[in-house]
PDB file of C-alpha atoms in Angstrom:
ATOM      1  CA  UNK A 199      -8.179 152.817  11.796  1.00 76.00           C
ATOM      2  CA  UNK A 200      -6.321 151.405  15.140  1.00 85.00           C
ATOM      3  CA  UNK A 201      -8.810 149.839  17.852  1.00 87.00           C
ATOM      4  CA  UNK A 202      -8.676 152.723  20.309  1.00 92.00           C
ATOM      5  CA  UNK A 203      -9.012 155.135  17.093  1.00 94.00           C
ATOM      6  CA  UNK A 204     -12.268 153.004  17.181  1.00 94.00           C
ATOM      7  CA  UNK A 205     -13.596 153.333  20.496  1.00 94.00           C
ATOM      8  CA  UNK A 206     -13.560 156.158  20.592  1.00 96.00           C
ATOM      9  CA  UNK A 207     -15.328 157.215  17.782  1.00 95.00           C
ATOM     10  CA  UNK A 208     -18.005 154.678  18.927  1.00 95.00           C
ATOM     11  CA  UNK A 209     -18.550 156.800  22.303  1.00 95.00           C
ATOM     12  CA  UNK A 210     -18.619 160.054  20.247  1.00 95.00           C
ATOM     13  CA  UNK A 211     -21.202 159.076  17.746  1.00 95.00           C
ATOM     14  CA  UNK A 212     -23.546 157.181  21.545  1.00 95.00           C
ATOM     15  CA  UNK A 213     -23.590 160.552  22.732  1.00 95.00           C
ATOM     16  CA  UNK A 214     -24.755 162.061  19.721  1.00 94.00           C
ATOM     17  CA  UNK A 215     -27.897 159.548  20.048  1.00 95.00           C
ATOM     18  CA  UNK A 216     -30.489 158.616  21.521  1.00 94.00           C
ATOM     19  CA  UNK A 217     -29.353 155.613  23.061  1.00 94.00           C
ATOM     20  CA  UNK A 218     -32.520 154.255  23.921  1.00 95.00           C
ATOM     21  CA  UNK A 219     -33.283 153.199  20.700  1.00 94.00           C
ATOM     22  CA  UNK A 220     -31.807 150.050  19.920  1.00 96.00           C
ATOM     23  CA  UNK A 221     -32.175 150.186  16.150  1.00 96.00           C
ATOM     24  CA  UNK A 222     -29.686 153.511  15.961  1.00 96.00           C
ATOM     25  CA  UNK A 223     -27.649 152.133  18.723  1.00 96.00           C
ATOM     26  CA  UNK A 224     -27.196 149.123  16.094  1.00 97.00           C
ATOM     27  CA  UNK A 225     -26.620 151.483  13.372  1.00 97.00           C
ATOM     28  CA  UNK A 226     -23.901 152.830  15.106  1.00 97.00           C
ATOM     29  CA  UNK A 227     -22.213 149.695  15.599  1.00 97.00           C
ATOM     30  CA  UNK A 228     -22.720 148.383  12.154  1.00 97.00           C
ATOM     31  CA  UNK A 229     -21.006 151.828  11.183  1.00 97.00           C
ATOM     32  CA  UNK A 230     -17.770 150.795  13.291  1.00 97.00           C
ATOM     33  CA  UNK A 231     -17.628 147.373  11.849  1.00 97.00           C
ATOM     34  CA  UNK A 232     -17.836 148.851   8.508  1.00 97.00           C
ATOM     35  CA  UNK A 233     -14.552 150.993   9.578  1.00 96.00           C
ATOM     36  CA  UNK A 234     -13.001 148.248  10.869  1.00 96.00           C
ATOM     37  CA  UNK A 235     -14.007 146.190   7.022  1.00 96.00           C
ATOM     38  CA  UNK A 236     -12.483 148.963   5.373  1.00 96.00           C
ATOM     39  CA  UNK A 237      -9.109 149.216   7.975  1.00 95.00           C
ATOM     40  CA  UNK A 238      -8.948 146.131   7.141  1.00 95.00           C
ATOM     41  CA  UNK A 239      -8.875 146.253   3.485  1.00 95.00           C
ATOM     42  CA  UNK A 240      -6.330 148.928   3.460  1.00 95.00           C
ATOM     43  CA  UNK A 241      -4.184 147.008   5.523  1.00 95.00           C
ATOM     44  CA  UNK A 242      -4.497 144.082   2.229  1.00 95.00           C
ATOM     45  CA  UNK A 243      -3.771 146.897  -0.205  1.00 95.00           C
ATOM     46  CA  UNK A 244      -0.552 148.702   1.322  1.00 95.00           C
ATOM     47  CA  UNK A 245       0.773 144.827   1.368  1.00 95.00           C
ATOM     48  CA  UNK A 246       0.162 143.846  -2.192  1.00 93.00           C
ATOM     49  CA  UNK A 247      -0.330 147.471  -3.945  1.00 93.00           C
ATOM     50  CA  UNK A 248      -3.471 148.650  -5.873  1.00 93.00           C
ATOM     51  CA  UNK A 249      -2.976 146.789  -8.651  1.00 93.00           C
ATOM     52  CA  UNK A 250      -2.040 142.714  -8.957  1.00 92.00           C
ATOM     53  CA  UNK A 251      -1.167 140.488 -10.819  1.00 92.00           C
ATOM     54  CA  UNK A 252      -3.034 137.433 -12.554  1.00 90.00           C
ATOM     55  CA  UNK A 253      -1.405 134.346 -14.057  1.00 92.00           C
ATOM     56  CA  UNK A 254      -3.981 131.821 -15.803  1.00 90.00           C
ATOM     57  CA  UNK A 255      -2.035 129.133 -17.464  1.00 90.00           C
ATOM     58  CA  UNK A 256      -0.140 131.629 -20.382  1.00 91.00           C
ATOM     59  CA  UNK A 257      -2.065 134.617 -19.658  1.00 93.00           C
ATOM     60  CA  UNK A 258      -0.579 137.352 -17.185  1.00 93.00           C
ATOM     61  CA  UNK A 259      -2.313 140.309 -17.023  1.00 91.00           C
ATOM     62  CA  UNK A 260      -2.545 143.482 -14.122  1.00 94.00           C
ATOM     63  CA  UNK A 261      -6.004 144.636 -12.963  1.00 93.00           C
ATOM     64  CA  UNK A 262      -6.684 146.683  -9.872  1.00 93.00           C
ATOM     65  CA  UNK A 263      -7.072 144.964  -6.274  1.00 93.00           C
ATOM     66  CA  UNK A 264     -10.420 143.202  -5.498  1.00 94.00           C
ATOM     67  CA  UNK A 265     -10.151 145.118  -2.401  1.00 95.00           C
ATOM     68  CA  UNK A 266     -10.373 148.149  -4.199  1.00 94.00           C
ATOM     69  CA  UNK A 267     -13.981 147.316  -5.085  1.00 94.00           C
ATOM     70  CA  UNK A 268     -14.806 146.456  -1.987  1.00 96.00           C
ATOM     71  CA  UNK A 269     -13.703 149.921  -0.173  1.00 96.00           C
ATOM     72  CA  UNK A 270     -15.959 151.996  -2.700  1.00 96.00           C
ATOM     73  CA  UNK A 271     -19.107 149.096  -1.894  1.00 97.00           C
ATOM     74  CA  UNK A 272     -18.033 149.689   2.142  1.00 97.00           C
ATOM     75  CA  UNK A 273     -18.188 154.023   1.246  1.00 97.00           C
ATOM     76  CA  UNK A 274     -21.039 153.568  -0.330  1.00 97.00           C
ATOM     77  CA  UNK A 275     -22.524 151.675   2.813  1.00 97.00           C
ATOM     78  CA  UNK A 276     -20.981 153.998   5.328  1.00 97.00           C
ATOM     79  CA  UNK A 277     -22.250 156.890   3.302  1.00 97.00           C
ATOM     80  CA  UNK A 278     -26.184 155.592   3.408  1.00 97.00           C
ATOM     81  CA  UNK A 279     -26.065 154.484   7.390  1.00 97.00           C
ATOM     82  CA  UNK A 280     -24.637 158.034   8.573  1.00 95.00           C
ATOM     83  CA  UNK A 281     -27.532 159.480   6.533  1.00 96.00           C
ATOM     84  CA  UNK A 282     -30.059 157.175   8.102  1.00 96.00           C
ATOM     85  CA  UNK A 283     -28.639 157.457  11.937  1.00 95.00           C
ATOM     86  CA  UNK A 284     -30.699 160.469  13.607  1.00 93.00           C
ATOM     87  CA  UNK A 285     -28.260 162.369  15.663  1.00 91.00           C
ATOM     88  CA  UNK A 286     -28.917 164.659  18.148  1.00 87.00           C
ATOM     89  CA  UNK A 287     -29.206 168.289  17.240  1.00 79.00           C
ATOM     90  CA  UNK A 288     -26.533 169.962  19.532  1.00 72.00           C
ATOM     91  CA  UNK A 289     -28.050 173.075  21.119  1.00 67.00           C
ATOM     92  CA  UNK A 290     -26.032 176.219  19.889  1.00 64.00           C
ATOM     93  CA  UNK A 291     -24.881 179.281  22.552  1.00 67.00           C
ATOM     94  CA  UNK A 292     -27.592 182.236  22.211  1.00 63.00           C
ATOM     95  CA  UNK A 293     -26.084 185.117  19.934  1.00 65.00           C
ATOM     96  CA  UNK A 294     -24.324 187.842  22.105  1.00 62.00           C
ATOM     97  CA  UNK A 295     -26.726 190.352  22.153  1.00 58.00           C
ATOM     98  CA  UNK A 296     -25.267 193.376  20.521  1.00 58.00           C
ATOM     99  CA  UNK A 297     -26.678 196.884  22.074  1.00 58.00           C
ATOM    100  CA  UNK A 298     -25.784 200.731  21.146  1.00 56.00           C
ATOM    101  CA  UNK A 299     -26.462 202.103  24.973  1.00 62.00           C
ATOM    102  CA  UNK A 300     -29.132 200.521  26.206  1.00 62.00           C
ATOM    103  CA  UNK A 301     -30.575 199.695  22.777  1.00 65.00           C
ATOM    104  CA  UNK A 302     -31.128 197.318  19.823  1.00 64.00           C
ATOM    105  CA  UNK A 303     -28.092 197.917  17.360  1.00 64.00           C
ATOM    106  CA  UNK A 304     -29.920 198.570  13.984  1.00 65.00           C
ATOM    107  CA  UNK A 305     -28.058 197.347  11.295  1.00 62.00           C
ATOM    108  CA  UNK A 306     -26.765 199.159   7.976  1.00 62.00           C
ATOM    109  CA  UNK A 307     -28.939 199.602   5.148  1.00 63.00           C
ATOM    110  CA  UNK A 308     -25.678 199.228   3.000  1.00 62.00           C
TER     111      UNK A 308
END
């Protein structure tokens, strides 16, 4: 994610929480930081590829990029943090009143 996208995400998340609750604000900031770390892992993986070759003396083997494991850990942390944030409930619009000639519409039995 680009810096502008992260700033916009931060604004959206802050608009959905009680900003007087410093713990919730910290959770949002931590979540943004995790997104930044995830993006940094993406850059390294894009640069190096999803697998790397390790040479240790005469031994040579291919393994998954270490950032792949970090991305999985970061993703688990993001999910847990998102679940712990107390988001404000959005008020749903009132359902439209349906009536037939001034009388409430009756539902079908079928």
